[in-house]
Amino acid sequence: MFDAVVSPVRIGRSSVGALGILALALGALQSVVEPALPLLQRELGISPAEGALVANAFALTGAVIAPVAGKLGDRYGGKRVLIWLVAVISAGGLLSSLAPTLPVLLLGQVLQGGMVGALPLSFILVRKHLSSGESQAAVGLVVALFTGGGMVGTVVAGPIADGLSWHWMFALPTAAVIVTTVVVVRLMPHDPPTGSDSGIDWLGVGLLSATLLAFMVGLGVLTSGGLPPLAMVAVVLVVAACTTAWILVERRSATPTVDLRMLAVPATRNAYVLTFLVATGFGMIAILLPQLFAVSGDGYGFAADTTRIGLYLLPGALIGVVSDSVGGIASRRFGPRAVVVVGAAVTAVTMCALALLHDAVWQLVLARVLTAFAVGLATTALLAGAAASVETKDIGIATSLLVVTRVIGAALGTQLGGGVLALGTDPVTGLPTESAFAAAFVVTGLIAALPLLVVRITRSSVPR
């Protein structure tokens, strides 16, 4: 048991600013991979499907860390846990910067995935040290700077890789993370632990990790092709066994990592399904467009380097920030269902059109802008709708499960996109064919349209 709780010390703008700058550095480190994926594939001699694993390693670790970090922060103090977590993130960034092979880079990205838990820990700190109104403003600042850091990373990854090497695009943001953490340690007072008696479901955490790992490795193996039928069945059975074991443990745990009771509520269950489908479609978009920007095929592709790819993706990143802020407003005014329908329709039509029209850079940039805005609207509306449809005591449970669902969906989409391109690779040139890109865009459009069917079927239980 803990001693009597001590009132936390109030903090000033410098402490909040230090947390925000740390979020900026973390966002930059997190975002350098997307525009550099084609470069990493060339440098390490890996396929698009293996490149998708690099992008997903970070996200899947975050899906496991997100529900655990907040519990640890409440129990042991947000500052203490944040320091240890950033140490792990920094180790991952340094390992990625030194990686000579794909397995080492994957391990570095797994460690970097801990930064998903850094944001909830920052929120714990500002809530404990500031009033309710002040903490809301501070949370907004931290989130905005994390998003801004993502845009910075997208833009600077190319110049750093071209001017120095791809190793430095991990090393420099990692150095910034370490320096800003030192500043946070000096300026941010320790927050007292809450003394909560609720434990951490470590068995659930381990099984969730095993399930996600088996899912992504299995998907990567299946989409790479070349497996005999019995091996493919074995992969599916392993994933199913891990998933079943995790569900059984979570249902019996007093303090589950992910509370599956939320699936019993029709409104939230449908929000999870819709979020998964929307995120899967956007995960495919996230890998397909950089690949087409980079490829130099016979009559297709643009042979763009990492710098230009980052610039091409920047408008979509900017509009994504806008759509995230507008999604909640649109949800309150028109209802989540209407927003999801519009977002799904725009994404589906855009991707199907891109299957026919992809011979100019502006077409791909416009497609990224339209889909980023549509997906941002839909996912934010679903998040707001789910939060409004459950009791106040369940908001944290419902929204954390939505975050995990979004991460898994995006990871699946990224792997599917890489798999389609890998299956359509020209054996002579070693490049994905133009027809492979067209097929992948059509598949993305079809997946993006699935929420329309779900909304139609579940009309009575999707929040209006």
GROMACS .gro file of C-alpha atoms in nm:
model
  464
    1MET     CA    1   0.000   0.000   0.000
    2PHE     CA    2   0.107   0.356  -0.058
    3ASP     CA    3   0.129   0.630   0.198
    4ALA     CA    4  -0.125   0.911   0.207
    5VAL     CA    5  -0.155   1.083  -0.128
    6VAL     CA    6   0.037   1.409  -0.150
    7SER     CA    7  -0.116   1.697  -0.342
    8PRO     CA    8   0.075   1.742  -0.668
    9VAL     CA    9   0.273   2.058  -0.737
   10ARG     CA   10   0.127   2.295  -0.995
   11ILE     CA   11   0.331   2.335  -1.310
   12GLY     CA   12   0.388   2.632  -1.538
   13ARG     CA   13   0.406   2.687  -1.911
   14SER     CA   14   0.768   2.576  -1.931
   15SER     CA   15   0.682   2.228  -1.803
   16VAL     CA   16   0.388   2.193  -2.040
   17GLY     CA   17   0.605   2.327  -2.323
   18ALA     CA   18   0.871   2.066  -2.246
   19LEU     CA   19   0.612   1.789  -2.271
   20GLY     CA   20   0.494   1.937  -2.599
   21ILE     CA   21   0.846   1.952  -2.746
   22LEU     CA   22   0.902   1.591  -2.640
   23ALA     CA   23   0.580   1.500  -2.823
   24LEU     CA   24   0.710   1.689  -3.129
   25ALA     CA   25   1.034   1.489  -3.127
   26LEU     CA   26   0.846   1.161  -3.079
   27GLY     CA   27   0.612   1.244  -3.367
   28ALA     CA   28   0.908   1.316  -3.596
   29LEU     CA   29   1.075   0.984  -3.505
   30GLN     CA   30   0.749   0.797  -3.560
   31SER     CA   31   0.682   0.935  -3.909
   32VAL     CA   32   1.015   0.900  -4.091
   33VAL     CA   33   0.943   0.544  -4.206
   34GLU     CA   34   0.646   0.605  -4.440
   35PRO     CA   35   0.818   0.825  -4.702
   36ALA     CA   36   1.139   0.622  -4.671
   37LEU     CA   37   0.987   0.275  -4.719
   38PRO     CA   38   1.093   0.245  -5.087
   39LEU     CA   39   1.446   0.356  -4.994
   40LEU     CA   40   1.463   0.105  -4.707
   41GLN     CA   41   1.345  -0.171  -4.940
   42ARG     CA   42   1.624  -0.093  -5.187
   43GLU     CA   43   1.895  -0.054  -4.922
   44LEU     CA   44   1.804  -0.373  -4.734
   45GLY     CA   45   1.701  -0.575  -5.041
   46ILE     CA   46   1.351  -0.652  -4.915
   47SER     CA   47   1.011  -0.685  -5.085
   48PRO     CA   48   0.709  -0.453  -5.044
   49ALA     CA   49   0.548  -0.715  -4.817
   50GLU     CA   50   0.857  -0.716  -4.594
   51GLY     CA   51   0.861  -0.337  -4.605
   52ALA     CA   52   0.505  -0.343  -4.473
   53LEU     CA   53   0.633  -0.540  -4.173
   54VAL     CA   54   0.867  -0.250  -4.094
   55ALA     CA   55   0.575  -0.007  -4.096
   56ASN     CA   56   0.361  -0.241  -3.886
   57ALA     CA   57   0.612  -0.340  -3.618
   58PHE     CA   58   0.581   0.003  -3.457
   59ALA     CA   59   0.201   0.007  -3.472
   60LEU     CA   60   0.151  -0.337  -3.324
   61THR     CA   61   0.375  -0.266  -3.026
   62GLY     CA   62   0.174   0.050  -2.970
   63ALA     CA   63  -0.148  -0.153  -2.967
   64VAL     CA   64  -0.011  -0.357  -2.678
   65ILE     CA   65   0.149  -0.067  -2.490
   66ALA     CA   66  -0.146   0.175  -2.512
   67PRO     CA   67  -0.379   0.002  -2.261
   68VAL     CA   68  -0.090  -0.079  -2.023
   69ALA     CA   69   0.098   0.253  -2.003
   70GLY     CA   70  -0.189   0.444  -1.846
   71LYS     CA   71  -0.240   0.180  -1.576
   72LEU     CA   72   0.130   0.182  -1.491
   73GLY     CA   73   0.135   0.563  -1.486
   74ASP     CA   74  -0.158   0.579  -1.244
   75ARG     CA   75  -0.004   0.316  -1.022
   76TYR     CA   76   0.360   0.427  -1.009
   77GLY     CA   77   0.350   0.790  -1.125
   78GLY     CA   78   0.333   0.928  -1.477
   79LYS     CA   79   0.678   1.089  -1.475
   80ARG     CA   80   0.857   0.777  -1.354
   81VAL     CA   81   0.694   0.550  -1.614
   82LEU     CA   82   0.742   0.810  -1.889
   83ILE     CA   83   1.118   0.822  -1.824
   84TRP     CA   84   1.152   0.445  -1.845
   85LEU     CA   85   0.932   0.428  -2.154
   86VAL     CA   86   1.131   0.697  -2.336
   87ALA     CA   87   1.450   0.507  -2.250
   88VAL     CA   88   1.307   0.205  -2.435
   89ILE     CA   89   1.196   0.425  -2.727
   90SER     CA   90   1.541   0.582  -2.751
   91ALA     CA   91   1.705   0.239  -2.750
   92GLY     CA   92   1.474   0.143  -3.038
   93GLY     CA   93   1.561   0.458  -3.232
   94LEU     CA   94   1.935   0.400  -3.187
   95LEU     CA   95   1.900   0.035  -3.284
   96SER     CA   96   1.706   0.132  -3.599
   97SER     CA   97   1.978   0.384  -3.689
   98LEU     CA   98   2.245   0.113  -3.670
   99ALA     CA   99   2.042  -0.169  -3.826
  100PRO     CA  100   2.238  -0.365  -4.089
  101THR     CA  101   1.955  -0.608  -4.168
  102LEU     CA  102   1.576  -0.631  -4.169
  103PRO     CA  103   1.542  -0.829  -3.840
  104VAL     CA  104   1.748  -0.568  -3.650
  105LEU     CA  105   1.541  -0.284  -3.798
  106LEU     CA  106   1.221  -0.467  -3.704
  107LEU     CA  107   1.342  -0.501  -3.345
  108GLY     CA  108   1.424  -0.130  -3.335
  109GLN     CA  109   1.076  -0.044  -3.460
  110VAL     CA  110   0.918  -0.275  -3.201
  111LEU     CA  111   1.098  -0.084  -2.924
  112GLN     CA  112   1.003   0.251  -3.079
  113GLY     CA  113   0.638   0.147  -3.065
  114GLY     CA  114   0.644   0.230  -2.696
  115MET     CA  115   0.591   0.595  -2.788
  116VAL     CA  116   0.219   0.524  -2.833
  117GLY     CA  117   0.208   0.495  -2.454
  118ALA     CA  118   0.398   0.822  -2.404
  119LEU     CA  119   0.095   1.036  -2.492
  120PRO     CA  120  -0.137   0.891  -2.223
  121LEU     CA  121   0.143   0.936  -1.970
  122SER     CA  122   0.174   1.302  -2.071
  123PHE     CA  123  -0.201   1.337  -2.022
  124ILE     CA  124  -0.172   1.188  -1.673
  125LEU     CA  125   0.093   1.447  -1.583
  126VAL     CA  126  -0.104   1.749  -1.698
  127ARG     CA  127  -0.424   1.622  -1.536
  128LYS     CA  128  -0.250   1.578  -1.201
  129HIS     CA  129  -0.067   1.912  -1.205
  130LEU     CA  130  -0.327   2.144  -1.363
  131SER     CA  131  -0.693   2.233  -1.320
  132SER     CA  132  -0.955   2.074  -1.546
  133GLY     CA  133  -0.970   2.363  -1.793
  134GLU     CA  134  -0.594   2.410  -1.801
  135SER     CA  135  -0.532   2.039  -1.852
  136GLN     CA  136  -0.764   2.030  -2.154
  137ALA     CA  137  -0.565   2.309  -2.317
  138ALA     CA  138  -0.237   2.134  -2.230
  139VAL     CA  139  -0.360   1.804  -2.374
  140GLY     CA  140  -0.457   1.985  -2.694
  141LEU     CA  141  -0.110   2.136  -2.718
  142VAL     CA  142   0.064   1.800  -2.669
  143VAL     CA  143  -0.154   1.627  -2.931
  144ALA     CA  144  -0.110   1.911  -3.179
  145LEU     CA  145   0.269   1.908  -3.140
  146PHE     CA  146   0.280   1.528  -3.177
  147THR     CA  147   0.085   1.562  -3.502
  148GLY     CA  148   0.310   1.848  -3.607
  149GLY     CA  149   0.612   1.632  -3.535
  150GLY     CA  150   0.469   1.374  -3.771
  151MET     CA  151   0.460   1.631  -4.049
  152VAL     CA  152   0.815   1.739  -3.968
  153GLY     CA  153   0.937   1.380  -3.988
  154THR     CA  154   0.762   1.328  -4.321
  155VAL     CA  155   0.934   1.632  -4.470
  156VAL     CA  156   1.286   1.594  -4.326
  157ALA     CA  157   1.326   1.218  -4.376
  158GLY     CA  158   1.422   1.264  -4.740
  159PRO     CA  159   1.677   1.544  -4.703
  160ILE     CA  160   1.844   1.364  -4.412
  161ALA     CA  161   1.856   1.032  -4.600
  162ASP     CA  162   1.983   1.197  -4.919
  163GLY     CA  163   2.234   1.428  -4.750
  164LEU     CA  164   2.368   1.181  -4.493
  165SER     CA  165   2.215   0.833  -4.502
  166TRP     CA  166   1.892   0.662  -4.403
  167HIS     CA  167   2.056   0.568  -4.071
  168TRP     CA  168   2.062   0.935  -3.968
  169MET     CA  169   1.688   0.984  -4.021
  170PHE     CA  170   1.644   0.761  -3.713
  171ALA     CA  171   1.949   0.887  -3.524
  172LEU     CA  172   1.875   1.262  -3.532
  173PRO     CA  173   1.512   1.245  -3.407
  174THR     CA  174   1.626   0.996  -3.141
  175ALA     CA  175   1.887   1.247  -3.022
  176ALA     CA  176   1.612   1.512  -3.005
  177VAL     CA  177   1.396   1.274  -2.798
  178ILE     CA  178   1.680   1.215  -2.551
  179VAL     CA  179   1.756   1.589  -2.512
  180THR     CA  180   1.392   1.688  -2.466
  181THR     CA  181   1.342   1.407  -2.213
  182VAL     CA  182   1.626   1.550  -2.005
  183VAL     CA  183   1.448   1.887  -2.012
  184VAL     CA  184   1.120   1.724  -1.902
  185VAL     CA  185   1.298   1.548  -1.615
  186ARG     CA  186   1.439   1.880  -1.493
  187LEU     CA  187   1.120   2.087  -1.527
  188MET     CA  188   0.841   1.840  -1.450
  189PRO     CA  189   0.786   1.758  -1.079
  190HIS     CA  190   0.713   1.402  -0.974
  191ASP     CA  191   0.345   1.313  -0.955
  192PRO     CA  192   0.228   1.096  -0.667
  193PRO     CA  193   0.101   0.746  -0.750
  194THR     CA  194  -0.267   0.681  -0.693
  195GLY     CA  195  -0.219   0.365  -0.491
  196SER     CA  196  -0.465   0.173  -0.706
  197ASP     CA  197  -0.512  -0.190  -0.610
  198SER     CA  198  -0.602  -0.293  -0.965
  199GLY     CA  199  -0.324  -0.507  -1.108
  200ILE     CA  200  -0.188  -0.542  -1.459
  201ASP     CA  201  -0.315  -0.834  -1.663
  202TRP     CA  202   0.034  -0.951  -1.764
  203LEU     CA  203  -0.092  -1.283  -1.901
  204GLY     CA  204  -0.338  -1.092  -2.118
  205VAL     CA  205  -0.060  -0.857  -2.232
  206GLY     CA  206   0.159  -1.153  -2.325
  207LEU     CA  207  -0.118  -1.330  -2.514
  208LEU     CA  208  -0.218  -1.010  -2.693
  209SER     CA  209   0.144  -0.965  -2.800
  210ALA     CA  210   0.163  -1.325  -2.920
  211THR     CA  211  -0.168  -1.289  -3.105
  212LEU     CA  212  -0.064  -0.972  -3.285
  213LEU     CA  213   0.280  -1.112  -3.367
  214ALA     CA  214   0.135  -1.435  -3.503
  215PHE     CA  215  -0.125  -1.239  -3.699
  216MET     CA  216   0.125  -1.008  -3.869
  217VAL     CA  217   0.395  -1.268  -3.932
  218GLY     CA  218   0.132  -1.507  -4.063
  219LEU     CA  219  -0.016  -1.241  -4.287
  220GLY     CA  220   0.329  -1.151  -4.417
  221VAL     CA  221   0.405  -1.515  -4.494
  222LEU     CA  222   0.068  -1.572  -4.662
  223THR     CA  223   0.086  -1.258  -4.878
  224SER     CA  224   0.442  -1.335  -4.990
  225GLY     CA  225   0.317  -1.647  -5.169
  226GLY     CA  226   0.499  -1.974  -5.233
  227LEU     CA  227   0.368  -2.165  -4.930
  228PRO     CA  228   0.227  -2.518  -4.970
  229PRO     CA  229  -0.140  -2.555  -4.867
  230LEU     CA  230  -0.064  -2.744  -4.544
  231ALA     CA  231   0.177  -2.472  -4.429
  232MET     CA  232  -0.088  -2.206  -4.498
  233VAL     CA  233  -0.341  -2.400  -4.290
  234ALA     CA  234  -0.086  -2.432  -4.009
  235VAL     CA  235  -0.032  -2.054  -4.007
  236VAL     CA  236  -0.407  -1.991  -3.984
  237LEU     CA  237  -0.442  -2.243  -3.700
  238VAL     CA  238  -0.161  -2.082  -3.497
  239VAL     CA  239  -0.323  -1.739  -3.530
  240ALA     CA  240  -0.665  -1.881  -3.436
  241ALA     CA  241  -0.519  -2.061  -3.131
  242CYS     CA  242  -0.345  -1.746  -3.003
  243THR     CA  243  -0.660  -1.539  -3.054
  244THR     CA  244  -0.881  -1.794  -2.876
  245ALA     CA  245  -0.645  -1.818  -2.579
  246TRP     CA  246  -0.631  -1.439  -2.545
  247ILE     CA  247  -1.010  -1.402  -2.557
  248LEU     CA  248  -1.058  -1.672  -2.291
  249VAL     CA  249  -0.807  -1.507  -2.057
  250GLU     CA  250  -0.950  -1.157  -2.108
  251ARG     CA  251  -1.304  -1.274  -2.037
  252ARG     CA  252  -1.198  -1.424  -1.703
  253SER     CA  253  -0.959  -1.150  -1.591
  254ALA     CA  254  -1.069  -0.906  -1.320
  255THR     CA  255  -0.854  -0.632  -1.479
  256PRO     CA  256  -0.836  -0.719  -1.851
  257THR     CA  257  -0.592  -0.544  -2.082
  258VAL     CA  258  -0.878  -0.493  -2.330
  259ASP     CA  259  -1.227  -0.518  -2.181
  260LEU     CA  260  -1.423  -0.729  -2.429
  261ARG     CA  261  -1.753  -0.646  -2.258
  262MET     CA  262  -1.771  -0.344  -2.485
  263LEU     CA  263  -1.841  -0.582  -2.773
  264ALA     CA  264  -2.175  -0.664  -2.612
  265VAL     CA  265  -2.296  -0.306  -2.665
  266PRO     CA  266  -2.433  -0.287  -3.023
  267ALA     CA  267  -2.337   0.078  -3.081
  268THR     CA  268  -1.976   0.030  -2.974
  269ARG     CA  269  -1.946  -0.311  -3.141
  270ASN     CA  270  -2.048  -0.160  -3.473
  271ALA     CA  271  -1.812   0.132  -3.415
  272TYR     CA  272  -1.526  -0.119  -3.379
  273VAL     CA  273  -1.622  -0.299  -3.700
  274LEU     CA  274  -1.649   0.026  -3.894
  275THR     CA  275  -1.324   0.160  -3.750
  276PHE     CA  276  -1.146  -0.162  -3.846
  277LEU     CA  277  -1.270  -0.145  -4.207
  278VAL     CA  278  -1.194   0.226  -4.247
  279ALA     CA  279  -0.845   0.181  -4.101
  280THR     CA  280  -0.776  -0.123  -4.321
  281GLY     CA  281  -0.853   0.076  -4.634
  282PHE     CA  282  -0.634   0.365  -4.528
  283GLY     CA  283  -0.352   0.128  -4.433
  284MET     CA  284  -0.347   0.009  -4.795
  285ILE     CA  285  -0.340   0.368  -4.919
  286ALA     CA  286  -0.049   0.447  -4.686
  287ILE     CA  287   0.177   0.190  -4.851
  288LEU     CA  288   0.053   0.197  -5.211
  289LEU     CA  289   0.103   0.567  -5.286
  290PRO     CA  290   0.469   0.591  -5.172
  291GLN     CA  291   0.544   0.275  -5.372
  292LEU     CA  292   0.394   0.422  -5.691
  293PHE     CA  293   0.573   0.753  -5.635
  294ALA     CA  294   0.904   0.568  -5.608
  295VAL     CA  295   0.875   0.305  -5.880
  296SER     CA  296   1.014   0.367  -6.229
  297GLY     CA  297   0.840   0.123  -6.459
  298ASP     CA  298   0.778   0.120  -6.831
  299GLY     CA  299   0.526   0.401  -6.871
  300TYR     CA  300   0.421   0.424  -6.507
  301GLY     CA  301   0.566   0.548  -6.178
  302PHE     CA  302   0.758   0.866  -6.102
  303ALA     CA  303   1.104   0.756  -5.974
  304ALA     CA  304   1.067   0.997  -5.680
  305ASP     CA  305   1.333   1.001  -5.411
  306THR     CA  306   1.255   1.007  -5.040
  307THR     CA  307   1.254   1.389  -5.025
  308ARG     CA  308   0.999   1.425  -5.301
  309ILE     CA  309   0.782   1.146  -5.162
  310GLY     CA  310   0.769   1.332  -4.829
  311LEU     CA  311   0.665   1.652  -5.004
  312TYR     CA  312   0.399   1.469  -5.203
  313LEU     CA  313   0.256   1.320  -4.881
  314LEU     CA  314   0.266   1.647  -4.687
  315PRO     CA  315  -0.068   1.792  -4.813
  316GLY     CA  316  -0.244   1.472  -4.703
  317ALA     CA  317  -0.081   1.495  -4.360
  318LEU     CA  318  -0.193   1.857  -4.323
  319ILE     CA  319  -0.549   1.784  -4.426
  320GLY     CA  320  -0.553   1.486  -4.191
  321VAL     CA  321  -0.493   1.722  -3.898
  322VAL     CA  322  -0.787   1.936  -4.013
  323SER     CA  323  -1.019   1.639  -4.055
  324ASP     CA  324  -0.934   1.507  -3.707
  325SER     CA  325  -1.041   1.838  -3.556
  326VAL     CA  326  -1.355   1.866  -3.770
  327GLY     CA  327  -1.469   1.504  -3.725
  328GLY     CA  328  -1.604   1.558  -3.374
  329ILE     CA  329  -1.798   1.867  -3.482
  330ALA     CA  330  -1.943   1.683  -3.783
  331SER     CA  331  -2.039   1.391  -3.561
  332ARG     CA  332  -2.235   1.615  -3.323
  333ARG     CA  333  -2.412   1.795  -3.606
  334PHE     CA  334  -2.489   1.513  -3.853
  335GLY     CA  335  -2.433   1.196  -3.650
  336PRO     CA  336  -2.154   0.937  -3.683
  337ARG     CA  337  -2.348   0.726  -3.931
  338ALA     CA  338  -2.383   1.005  -4.186
  339VAL     CA  339  -2.016   1.102  -4.151
  340VAL     CA  340  -1.901   0.741  -4.198
  341VAL     CA  341  -2.119   0.703  -4.508
  342VAL     CA  342  -1.969   1.015  -4.666
  343GLY     CA  343  -1.615   0.919  -4.570
  344ALA     CA  344  -1.650   0.564  -4.702
  345ALA     CA  345  -1.809   0.680  -5.028
  346VAL     CA  346  -1.540   0.941  -5.094
  347THR     CA  347  -1.259   0.694  -5.023
  348ALA     CA  348  -1.409   0.415  -5.235
  349VAL     CA  349  -1.476   0.638  -5.536
  350THR     CA  350  -1.133   0.801  -5.512
  351MET     CA  351  -0.943   0.471  -5.504
  352CYS     CA  352  -1.143   0.316  -5.787
  353ALA     CA  353  -1.080   0.629  -5.996
  354LEU     CA  354  -0.710   0.604  -5.913
  355ALA     CA  355  -0.702   0.257  -6.068
  356LEU     CA  356  -0.771   0.428  -6.402
  357LEU     CA  357  -0.602   0.765  -6.350
  358HIS     CA  358  -0.254   0.744  -6.197
  359ASP     CA  359  -0.023   0.885  -6.462
  360ALA     CA  360   0.031   1.229  -6.301
  361VAL     CA  361   0.166   1.324  -5.959
  362TRP     CA  362  -0.123   1.560  -5.887
  363GLN     CA  363  -0.369   1.272  -5.922
  364LEU     CA  364  -0.197   1.075  -5.646
  365VAL     CA  365  -0.155   1.383  -5.425
  366LEU     CA  366  -0.523   1.470  -5.465
  367ALA     CA  367  -0.621   1.111  -5.388
  368ARG     CA  368  -0.415   1.121  -5.067
  369VAL     CA  369  -0.574   1.452  -4.964
  370LEU     CA  370  -0.930   1.331  -5.029
  371THR     CA  371  -0.884   0.998  -4.855
  372ALA     CA  372  -0.697   1.148  -4.558
  373PHE     CA  373  -0.980   1.395  -4.502
  374ALA     CA  374  -1.251   1.130  -4.545
  375VAL     CA  375  -1.081   0.876  -4.318
  376GLY     CA  376  -1.001   1.137  -4.052
  377LEU     CA  377  -1.365   1.248  -4.047
  378ALA     CA  378  -1.496   0.892  -4.020
  379THR     CA  379  -1.260   0.764  -3.750
  380THR     CA  380  -1.298   1.074  -3.532
  381ALA     CA  381  -1.676   1.062  -3.568
  382LEU     CA  382  -1.679   0.697  -3.465
  383LEU     CA  383  -1.460   0.773  -3.166
  384ALA     CA  384  -1.687   1.059  -3.057
  385GLY     CA  385  -1.999   0.852  -3.118
  386ALA     CA  386  -1.871   0.557  -2.915
  387ALA     CA  387  -1.773   0.786  -2.626
  388ALA     CA  388  -2.122   0.938  -2.628
  389SER     CA  389  -2.303   0.603  -2.643
  390VAL     CA  390  -2.152   0.447  -2.328
  391GLU     CA  391  -2.166   0.538  -1.962
  392THR     CA  392  -1.908   0.785  -1.834
  393LYS     CA  393  -1.724   0.517  -1.638
  394ASP     CA  394  -1.675   0.314  -1.960
  395ILE     CA  395  -1.543   0.592  -2.188
  396GLY     CA  396  -1.180   0.500  -2.128
  397ILE     CA  397  -1.244   0.131  -2.195
  398ALA     CA  398  -1.443   0.197  -2.511
  399THR     CA  399  -1.200   0.447  -2.663
  400SER     CA  400  -0.886   0.246  -2.581
  401LEU     CA  401  -1.034  -0.056  -2.760
  402LEU     CA  402  -1.111   0.166  -3.058
  403VAL     CA  403  -0.747   0.276  -3.067
  404VAL     CA  404  -0.633  -0.088  -3.071
  405THR     CA  405  -0.888  -0.169  -3.343
  406ARG     CA  406  -0.765   0.121  -3.554
  407VAL     CA  407  -0.402   0.014  -3.520
  408ILE     CA  408  -0.476  -0.348  -3.613
  409GLY     CA  409  -0.687  -0.242  -3.911
  410ALA     CA  410  -0.418  -0.010  -4.043
  411ALA     CA  411  -0.155  -0.281  -3.996
  412LEU     CA  412  -0.368  -0.533  -4.185
  413GLY     CA  413  -0.424  -0.285  -4.469
  414THR     CA  414  -0.053  -0.208  -4.496
  415GLN     CA  415   0.032  -0.577  -4.515
  416LEU     CA  416  -0.245  -0.645  -4.767
  417GLY     CA  417  -0.125  -0.362  -4.990
  418GLY     CA  418   0.233  -0.488  -4.977
  419GLY     CA  419   0.113  -0.841  -5.045
  420VAL     CA  420  -0.085  -0.745  -5.357
  421LEU     CA  421   0.218  -0.563  -5.498
  422ALA     CA  422   0.445  -0.858  -5.414
  423LEU     CA  423   0.213  -1.098  -5.598
  424GLY     CA  424   0.219  -0.866  -5.901
  425THR     CA  425   0.597  -0.825  -5.922
  426ASP     CA  426   0.755  -0.860  -6.265
  427PRO     CA  427   1.009  -1.147  -6.242
  428VAL     CA  428   1.237  -0.973  -6.493
  429THR     CA  429   1.250  -0.621  -6.348
  430GLY     CA  430   1.172  -0.711  -5.988
  431LEU     CA  431   0.921  -0.421  -5.979
  432PRO     CA  432   0.546  -0.430  -5.915
  433THR     CA  433   0.365  -0.406  -6.248
  434GLU     CA  434   0.122  -0.129  -6.334
  435SER     CA  435  -0.162  -0.382  -6.330
  436ALA     CA  436  -0.063  -0.478  -5.975
  437PHE     CA  437  -0.104  -0.117  -5.865
  438ALA     CA  438  -0.439  -0.092  -6.047
  439ALA     CA  439  -0.561  -0.414  -5.884
  440ALA     CA  440  -0.447  -0.293  -5.542
  441PHE     CA  441  -0.635   0.036  -5.587
  442VAL     CA  442  -0.953  -0.153  -5.680
  443VAL     CA  443  -0.919  -0.383  -5.378
  444THR     CA  444  -0.869  -0.076  -5.158
  445GLY     CA  445  -1.183   0.082  -5.304
  446LEU     CA  446  -1.386  -0.231  -5.237
  447ILE     CA  447  -1.264  -0.252  -4.875
  448ALA     CA  448  -1.335   0.120  -4.832
  449ALA     CA  449  -1.693   0.061  -4.951
  450LEU     CA  450  -1.763  -0.216  -4.695
  451PRO     CA  451  -1.863   0.033  -4.420
  452LEU     CA  452  -2.156   0.135  -4.644
  453LEU     CA  453  -2.283  -0.223  -4.627
  454VAL     CA  454  -2.227  -0.244  -4.251
  455VAL     CA  455  -2.415   0.082  -4.192
  456ARG     CA  456  -2.700  -0.046  -4.407
  457ILE     CA  457  -2.725  -0.377  -4.218
  458THR     CA  458  -2.686  -0.227  -3.869
  459ARG     CA  459  -2.886   0.090  -3.926
  460SER     CA  460  -3.081   0.062  -3.604
  461SER     CA  461  -2.772   0.021  -3.381
  462VAL     CA  462  -2.517   0.259  -3.534
  463PRO     CA  463  -2.519   0.589  -3.342
  464ARG     CA  464  -2.696   0.863  -3.530
   0.00000   0.00000   0.00000
